[in-house]
Each structure stands twice: as structure tokens, then as C-alpha cells.
CSV table of C-alpha atoms in Angstrom, one decimal:
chain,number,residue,atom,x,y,z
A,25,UNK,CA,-6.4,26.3,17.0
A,26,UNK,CA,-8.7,28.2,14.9
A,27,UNK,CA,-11.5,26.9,13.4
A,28,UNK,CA,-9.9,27.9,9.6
A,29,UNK,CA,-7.2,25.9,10.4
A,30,UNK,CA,-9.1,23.1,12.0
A,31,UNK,CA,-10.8,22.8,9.0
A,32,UNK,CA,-8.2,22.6,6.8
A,33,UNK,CA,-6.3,19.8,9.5
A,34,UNK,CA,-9.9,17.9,9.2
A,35,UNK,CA,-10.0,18.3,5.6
A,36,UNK,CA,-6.1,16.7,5.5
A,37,UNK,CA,-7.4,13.8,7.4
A,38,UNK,CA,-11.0,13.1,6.6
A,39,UNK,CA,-9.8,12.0,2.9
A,40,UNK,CA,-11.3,8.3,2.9
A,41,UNK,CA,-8.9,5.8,2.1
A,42,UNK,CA,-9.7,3.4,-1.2
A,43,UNK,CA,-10.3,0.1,0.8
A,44,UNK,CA,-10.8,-2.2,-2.1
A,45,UNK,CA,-9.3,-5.3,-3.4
A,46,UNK,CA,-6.0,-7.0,-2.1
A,47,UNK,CA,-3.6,-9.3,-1.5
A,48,UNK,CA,-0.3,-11.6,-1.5
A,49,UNK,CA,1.0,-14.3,1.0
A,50,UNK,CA,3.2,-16.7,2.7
A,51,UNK,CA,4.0,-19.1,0.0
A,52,UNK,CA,7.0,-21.5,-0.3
A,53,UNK,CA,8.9,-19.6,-2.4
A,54,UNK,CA,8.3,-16.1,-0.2
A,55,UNK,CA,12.0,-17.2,0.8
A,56,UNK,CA,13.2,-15.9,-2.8
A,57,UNK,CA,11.3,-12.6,-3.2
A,58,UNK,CA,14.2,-11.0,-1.0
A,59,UNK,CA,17.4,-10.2,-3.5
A,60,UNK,CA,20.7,-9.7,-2.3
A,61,UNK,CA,20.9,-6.6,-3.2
A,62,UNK,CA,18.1,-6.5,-0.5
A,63,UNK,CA,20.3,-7.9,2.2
A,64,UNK,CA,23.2,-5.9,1.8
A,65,UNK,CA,21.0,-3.0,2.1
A,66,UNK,CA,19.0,-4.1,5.0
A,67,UNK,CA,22.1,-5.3,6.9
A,68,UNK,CA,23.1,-1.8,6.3
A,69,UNK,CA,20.2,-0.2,7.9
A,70,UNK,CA,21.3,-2.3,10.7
A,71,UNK,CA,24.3,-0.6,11.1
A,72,UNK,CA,22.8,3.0,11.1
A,73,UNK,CA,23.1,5.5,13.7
A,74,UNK,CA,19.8,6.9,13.0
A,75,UNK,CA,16.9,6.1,15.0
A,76,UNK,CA,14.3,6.2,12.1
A,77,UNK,CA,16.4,3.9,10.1
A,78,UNK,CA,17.2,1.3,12.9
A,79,UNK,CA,13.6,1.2,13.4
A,80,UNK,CA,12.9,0.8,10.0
A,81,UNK,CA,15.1,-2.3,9.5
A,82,UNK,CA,13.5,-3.5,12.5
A,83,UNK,CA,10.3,-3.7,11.2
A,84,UNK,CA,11.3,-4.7,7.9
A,85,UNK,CA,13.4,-8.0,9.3
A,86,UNK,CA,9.9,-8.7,11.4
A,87,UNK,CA,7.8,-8.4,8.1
A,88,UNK,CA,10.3,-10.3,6.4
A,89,UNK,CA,9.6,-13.3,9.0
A,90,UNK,CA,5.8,-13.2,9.1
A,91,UNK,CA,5.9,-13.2,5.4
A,92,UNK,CA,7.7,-16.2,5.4
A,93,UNK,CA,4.9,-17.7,7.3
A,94,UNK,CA,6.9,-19.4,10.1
A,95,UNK,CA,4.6,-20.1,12.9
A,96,UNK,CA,7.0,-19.3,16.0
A,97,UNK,CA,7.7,-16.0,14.7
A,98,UNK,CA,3.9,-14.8,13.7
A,99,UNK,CA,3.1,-16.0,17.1
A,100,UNK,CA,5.6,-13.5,18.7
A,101,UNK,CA,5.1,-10.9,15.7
A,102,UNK,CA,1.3,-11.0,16.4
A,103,UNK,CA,1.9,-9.8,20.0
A,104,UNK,CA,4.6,-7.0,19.1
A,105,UNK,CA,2.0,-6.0,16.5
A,106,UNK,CA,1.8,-2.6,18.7
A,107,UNK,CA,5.3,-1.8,18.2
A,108,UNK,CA,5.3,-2.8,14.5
A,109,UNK,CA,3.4,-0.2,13.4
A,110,UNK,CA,5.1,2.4,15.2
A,111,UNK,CA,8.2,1.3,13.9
A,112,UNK,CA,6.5,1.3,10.0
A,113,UNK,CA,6.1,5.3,10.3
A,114,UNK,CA,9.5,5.8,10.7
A,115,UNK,CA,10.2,4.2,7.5
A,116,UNK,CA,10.8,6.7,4.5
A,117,UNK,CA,8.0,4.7,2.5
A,118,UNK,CA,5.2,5.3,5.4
A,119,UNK,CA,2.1,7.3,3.9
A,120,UNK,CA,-0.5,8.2,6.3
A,121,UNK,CA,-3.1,8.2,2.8
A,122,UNK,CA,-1.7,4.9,1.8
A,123,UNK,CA,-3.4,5.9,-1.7
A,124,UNK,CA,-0.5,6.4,-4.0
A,125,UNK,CA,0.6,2.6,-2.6
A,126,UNK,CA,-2.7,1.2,-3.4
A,127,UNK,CA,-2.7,2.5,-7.3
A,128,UNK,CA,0.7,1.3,-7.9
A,129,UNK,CA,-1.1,-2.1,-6.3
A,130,UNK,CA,-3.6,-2.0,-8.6
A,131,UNK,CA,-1.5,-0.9,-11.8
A,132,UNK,CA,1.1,-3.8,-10.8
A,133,UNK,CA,-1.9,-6.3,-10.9
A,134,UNK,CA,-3.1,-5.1,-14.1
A,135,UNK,CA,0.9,-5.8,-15.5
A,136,UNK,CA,0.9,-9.6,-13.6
A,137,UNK,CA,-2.5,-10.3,-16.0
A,138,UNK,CA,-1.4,-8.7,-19.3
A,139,UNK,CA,0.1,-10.6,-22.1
A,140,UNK,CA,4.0,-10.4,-21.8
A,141,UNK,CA,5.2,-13.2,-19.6
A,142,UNK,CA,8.0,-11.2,-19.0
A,143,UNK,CA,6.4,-8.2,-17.9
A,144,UNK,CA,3.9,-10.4,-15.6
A,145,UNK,CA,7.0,-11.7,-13.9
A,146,UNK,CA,8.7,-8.6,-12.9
A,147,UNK,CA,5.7,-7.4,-12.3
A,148,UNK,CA,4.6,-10.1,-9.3
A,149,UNK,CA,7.9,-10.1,-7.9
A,150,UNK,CA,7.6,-6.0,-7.2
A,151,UNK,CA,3.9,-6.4,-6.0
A,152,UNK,CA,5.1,-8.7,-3.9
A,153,UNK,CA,7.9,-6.3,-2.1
A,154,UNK,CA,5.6,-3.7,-2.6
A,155,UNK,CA,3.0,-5.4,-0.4
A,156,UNK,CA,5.9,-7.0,2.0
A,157,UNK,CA,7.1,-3.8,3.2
A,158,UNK,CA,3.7,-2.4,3.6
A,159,UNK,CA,2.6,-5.3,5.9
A,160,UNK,CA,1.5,-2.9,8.9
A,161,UNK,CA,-0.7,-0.7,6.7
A,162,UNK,CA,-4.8,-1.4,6.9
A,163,UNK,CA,-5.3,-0.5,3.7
A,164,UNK,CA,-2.6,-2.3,2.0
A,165,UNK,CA,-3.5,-5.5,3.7
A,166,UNK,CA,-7.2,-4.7,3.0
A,167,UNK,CA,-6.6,-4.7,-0.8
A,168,UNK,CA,-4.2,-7.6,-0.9
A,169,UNK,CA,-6.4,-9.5,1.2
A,170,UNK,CA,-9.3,-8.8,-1.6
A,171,UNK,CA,-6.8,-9.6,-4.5
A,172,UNK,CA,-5.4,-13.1,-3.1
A,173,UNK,CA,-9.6,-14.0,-3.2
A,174,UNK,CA,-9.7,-12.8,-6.6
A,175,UNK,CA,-6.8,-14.8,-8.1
A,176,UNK,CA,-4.6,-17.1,-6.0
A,177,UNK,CA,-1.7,-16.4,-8.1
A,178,UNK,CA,-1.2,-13.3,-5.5
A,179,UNK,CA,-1.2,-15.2,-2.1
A,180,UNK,CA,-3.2,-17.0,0.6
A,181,UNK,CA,-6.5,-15.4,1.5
A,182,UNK,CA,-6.0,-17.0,4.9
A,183,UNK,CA,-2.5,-15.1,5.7
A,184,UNK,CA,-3.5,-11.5,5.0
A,185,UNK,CA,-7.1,-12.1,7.0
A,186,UNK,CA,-4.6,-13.1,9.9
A,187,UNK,CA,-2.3,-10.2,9.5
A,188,UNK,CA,-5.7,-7.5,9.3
A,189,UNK,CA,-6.8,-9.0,12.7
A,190,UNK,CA,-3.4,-8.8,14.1
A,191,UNK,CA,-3.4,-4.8,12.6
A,192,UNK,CA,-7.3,-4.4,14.1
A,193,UNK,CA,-5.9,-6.3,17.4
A,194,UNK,CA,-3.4,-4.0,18.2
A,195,UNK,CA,-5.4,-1.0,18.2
A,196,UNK,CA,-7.1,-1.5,21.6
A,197,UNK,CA,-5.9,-1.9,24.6
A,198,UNK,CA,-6.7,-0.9,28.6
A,199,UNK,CA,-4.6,1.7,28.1
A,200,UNK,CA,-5.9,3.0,24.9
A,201,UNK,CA,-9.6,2.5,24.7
A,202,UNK,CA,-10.6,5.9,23.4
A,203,UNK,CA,-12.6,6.3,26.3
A,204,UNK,CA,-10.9,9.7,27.0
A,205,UNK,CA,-8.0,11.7,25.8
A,206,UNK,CA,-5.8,10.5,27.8
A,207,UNK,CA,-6.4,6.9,26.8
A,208,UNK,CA,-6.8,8.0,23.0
A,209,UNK,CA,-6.5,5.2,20.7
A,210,UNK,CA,-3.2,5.7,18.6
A,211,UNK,CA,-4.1,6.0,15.0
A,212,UNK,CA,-1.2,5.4,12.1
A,213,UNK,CA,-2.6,5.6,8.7
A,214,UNK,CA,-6.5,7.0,7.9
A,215,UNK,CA,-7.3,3.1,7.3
A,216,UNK,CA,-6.7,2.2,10.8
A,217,UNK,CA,-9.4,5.8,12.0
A,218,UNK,CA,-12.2,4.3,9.3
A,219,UNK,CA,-12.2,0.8,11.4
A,220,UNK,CA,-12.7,2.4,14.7
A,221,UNK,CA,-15.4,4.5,13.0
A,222,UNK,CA,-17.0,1.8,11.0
A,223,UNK,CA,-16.8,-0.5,14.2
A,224,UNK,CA,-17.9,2.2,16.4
A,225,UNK,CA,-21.6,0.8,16.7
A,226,UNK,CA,-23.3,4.1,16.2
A,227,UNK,CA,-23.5,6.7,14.0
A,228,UNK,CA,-21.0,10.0,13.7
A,229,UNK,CA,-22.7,12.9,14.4
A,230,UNK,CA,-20.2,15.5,15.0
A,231,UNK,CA,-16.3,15.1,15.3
A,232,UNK,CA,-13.7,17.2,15.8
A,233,UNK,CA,-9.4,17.5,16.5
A,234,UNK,CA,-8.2,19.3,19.2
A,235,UNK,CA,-4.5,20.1,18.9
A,236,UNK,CA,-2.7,20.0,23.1
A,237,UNK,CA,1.0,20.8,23.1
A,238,UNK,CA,2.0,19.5,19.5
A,239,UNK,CA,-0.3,16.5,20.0
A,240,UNK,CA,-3.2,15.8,17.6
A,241,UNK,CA,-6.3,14.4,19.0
A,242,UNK,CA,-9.3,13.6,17.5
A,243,UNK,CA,-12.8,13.8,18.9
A,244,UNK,CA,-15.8,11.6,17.5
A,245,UNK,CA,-19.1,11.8,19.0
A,246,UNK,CA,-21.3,9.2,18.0
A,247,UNK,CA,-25.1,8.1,18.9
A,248,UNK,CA,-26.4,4.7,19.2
A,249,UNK,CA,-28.2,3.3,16.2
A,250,UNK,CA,-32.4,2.9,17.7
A,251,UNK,CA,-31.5,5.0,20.7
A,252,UNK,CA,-30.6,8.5,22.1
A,253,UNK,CA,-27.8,7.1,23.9
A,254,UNK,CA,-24.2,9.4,22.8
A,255,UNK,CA,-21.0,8.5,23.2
A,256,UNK,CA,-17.4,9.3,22.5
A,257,UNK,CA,-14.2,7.7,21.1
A,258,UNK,CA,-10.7,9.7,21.1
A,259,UNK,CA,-8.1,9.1,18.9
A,260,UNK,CA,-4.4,10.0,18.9
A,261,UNK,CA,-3.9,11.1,15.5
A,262,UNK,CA,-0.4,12.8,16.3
A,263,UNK,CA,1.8,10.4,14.0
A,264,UNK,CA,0.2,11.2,10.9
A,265,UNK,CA,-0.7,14.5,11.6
A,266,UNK,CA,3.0,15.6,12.0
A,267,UNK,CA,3.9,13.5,9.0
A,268,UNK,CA,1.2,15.6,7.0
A,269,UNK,CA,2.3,18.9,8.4
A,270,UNK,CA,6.3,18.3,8.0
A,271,UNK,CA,5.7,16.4,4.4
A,272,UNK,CA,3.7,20.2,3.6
A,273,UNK,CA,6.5,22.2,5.0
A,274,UNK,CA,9.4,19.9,2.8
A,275,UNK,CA,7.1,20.6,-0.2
A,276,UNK,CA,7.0,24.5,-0.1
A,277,UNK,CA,10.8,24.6,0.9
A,278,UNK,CA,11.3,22.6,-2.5
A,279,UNK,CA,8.7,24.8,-4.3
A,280,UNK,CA,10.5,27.8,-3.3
A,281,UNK,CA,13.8,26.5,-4.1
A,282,UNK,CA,12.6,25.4,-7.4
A,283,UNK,CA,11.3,29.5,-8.0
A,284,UNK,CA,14.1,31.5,-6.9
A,285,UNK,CA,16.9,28.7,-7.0
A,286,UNK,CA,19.1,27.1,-4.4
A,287,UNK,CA,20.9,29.0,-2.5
A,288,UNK,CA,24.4,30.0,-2.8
């Protein structure tokens, strides 16, 4: 790769992600927030021949469960978390940023504590699906998490510091320790890369992505905090990174389109 476009690859995915305020949870009427409307569609995914899609409606009937709060299930959920996220990406909603899903967050929140009853309503019932679907995203958990400790109205505290240490859990294993390459950590959204950095007890002194046969890793060379001891932590940034790189490709298809018109 040359270093231009290594720069501009690092550029894509160095953009910190707003961690701030969150949060949402299990309550007993988390039964109601799904519509039928939201059945019918899901039960449709169901039936898909595509992969993504199947996938997709996997991971929305698991999040649909541990929302709900029922012990059994986020006992087996919390184990599959893994999986989980791998099955969120293939969801059409999946953004490796997560920042346009954080704003409309934030903007929902501001509508639950206006004036208009109403509004406030319809307001909490789509931050509420908003943060449902969005249950394997750092980020989005992060700010819900912050939100529910601001104003109870939005959830239990409790359940979204659960579902962040089931998201944190499932980064690690002895297979993917980031001691090498080959055992690269698998990275899904940028929240997920600033906890292993942030947790990485040292500082980062020089980092670097290395692209291998249309896969995406990312070097990070860090040195001990008091000592002269280095170290190194992969990560397997190839999800987002071909998200980022097809998502560019879709836009300049569209922005041609849009100049010379579709063709004939």
C-alpha cells in the first residue's frame, strides 16, 4: 500500500468516536416497543434468501430477547456475544462511525424533554428502537448507558453496564489476543479499537495498517507507562474497513449518476 493511501485509510479510521452520554433498558413494558408492523417485517427477513438479511434478523430476534431482559436468554446471548456482532455488520443500519446514530440519540433525547407530550412520546418510543437495534455497537451502548444515569425515564443503568461488558468481553479471546497478526483482535465499529487502545496500559507511540490479501490489519505499538518496556497489539480491522471502502465506491457511482444521468 502506499503510504498516500495509507494515510488516507488511517485518516478514515482514526476519526474518534463521540463516547458520551447514553442509555435505555429492559423494563416491563420493553414487551410493547416492538409494533406489528415490526413483526411482519422481521418474520420476513426470516424468510430471505440473502445471507446479510438472515443474519440481520438473527441478530435483531437476539437483541429483541436481551432487551426484554429475560435471564435464560442474556445468559446464552452473553456467550454468543462474538457472533452477535458479526451478525450486526451485515445489517443495512451498521455504521462503523456510529456518529450519525449518536446525534439522532441525542436530538431524540432533547424531543423526549421538550414541552409537547405528544412529541416526547413518539419521541421515546423511536429512541428506544433506535437504541434496540444498535445493541451490539460500543458507542451506542456507551451513550445510552450515560443517559439512563442521567434520567431514569430512558432505562436501567444496570442493563446497559451489563450489555458494554458483554460487548468489551467478547473482544478477547486465546485466539484473538492481538498478540500477533494472526491472532488480531477483530474490531467492528471505531468504539470497540478506542477500548483496546484506552485499555492498552501504555501509551501509543506509533501505529500503523497493513493491508494482506484484502484484509485490513492494524498495527499499534505502544510503551509502558514508567518504563522502556514496548509492546504490540494487532487488530483485524477488515469489517469496517471494506464497509468504508465499498460505502465510498456506492457514493461516487451515485455522484456520477447524479452528473451525467442514469443510464439508458
Amino acid at each position: 500500500m502506499t503510504t498516500n493511501l495509507r494515510n488516507i485509510a488511517l485518516a478514515l479510521f482514526l476519526v474518534t468516536t463521540v463516547l458520551c452520554a447514553g442509555a435505555l433498558s429492559a423494563n416491563a413494558d420493553s414487551s410493547k416497543i416492538w409494533t406489528k408492523r415490526d413483526r411482519l417485517k422481521q418474520e420476513k427477513l426470516k424468510q430471505s434468501a440473502t445471507p446479510s438479511e438472515r443474519a440481520c434478523a438473527l441478530y435483531l430476534d437476539n437483541m429483541d430477547k436481551l432487551y426484554k431482559g429475560k435471564s435464560v436468554d442474556i445468559e446464552i446471548i452473553e456467550g454468543r456475544f462474538k457472533g452477535l456482532r458479526k451478525q450486526y455488520v451485515r445489517c443495512t443500519f451498521y455504521d462503523p462511525f456510529s456518529e450519525p446514530i449518536l446525534k439522532e440519540m441525542a436530538a431524540l433525547r432533547e424531543e423526549v424533554l421538550g414541552s409537547d407530550p405528544l412529541q416526547a412520546a413518539k419521541a421515546m418510543k423511536a429512541y428506544k428502537n433506535l437504541v434496540r437495534r444498535h445493541l451490539a455497537n460500543l458507542a451506542v451502548v456507551q451513550m445510552a448507558l450515560e443517559i439512563a444515569r442521567e434520567d431514569s425515564r430512558f432505562g436501567s443503568p444496570e442493563f446497559y453496564s451489563d450489555v458494554r461488558g458483554f460487548i468489551r468481553n467478547s473482544l478477547r479471546d486465546k485466539r484473538h489476543d492481538g498478540s500477533e497478526p494472526s491472532k488480531a483482535i477483530e474490531i467492528m465499529t471505531m468504539a470497540e479499537q478506542d477500548y483496546i487502545i484506552a485499555s492498552a496500559g501504555g501509551e501509543l507511540i506509533d501505529s500503523e495498517l497493513i493491508e494482506d490479501d484484502g484484509l485490513f490489519y492494524y498495527a499499534l505499538d505502544f510503551q509502558e507507562e514508567g518504563s522502556n518496556y514496548k509492546f504490540s497489539i494487532f487488530l483485524d480491522v477488515t469489517t469496517p474497513m471494506t464497509v468504508i471502502r465499498r460505502r465510498q465506491e456506492e457514493a461516487e457511482k451515485q455522484k456520477q449518476l447524479n452528473v451525467f444521468g442514469s443510464p439508458q
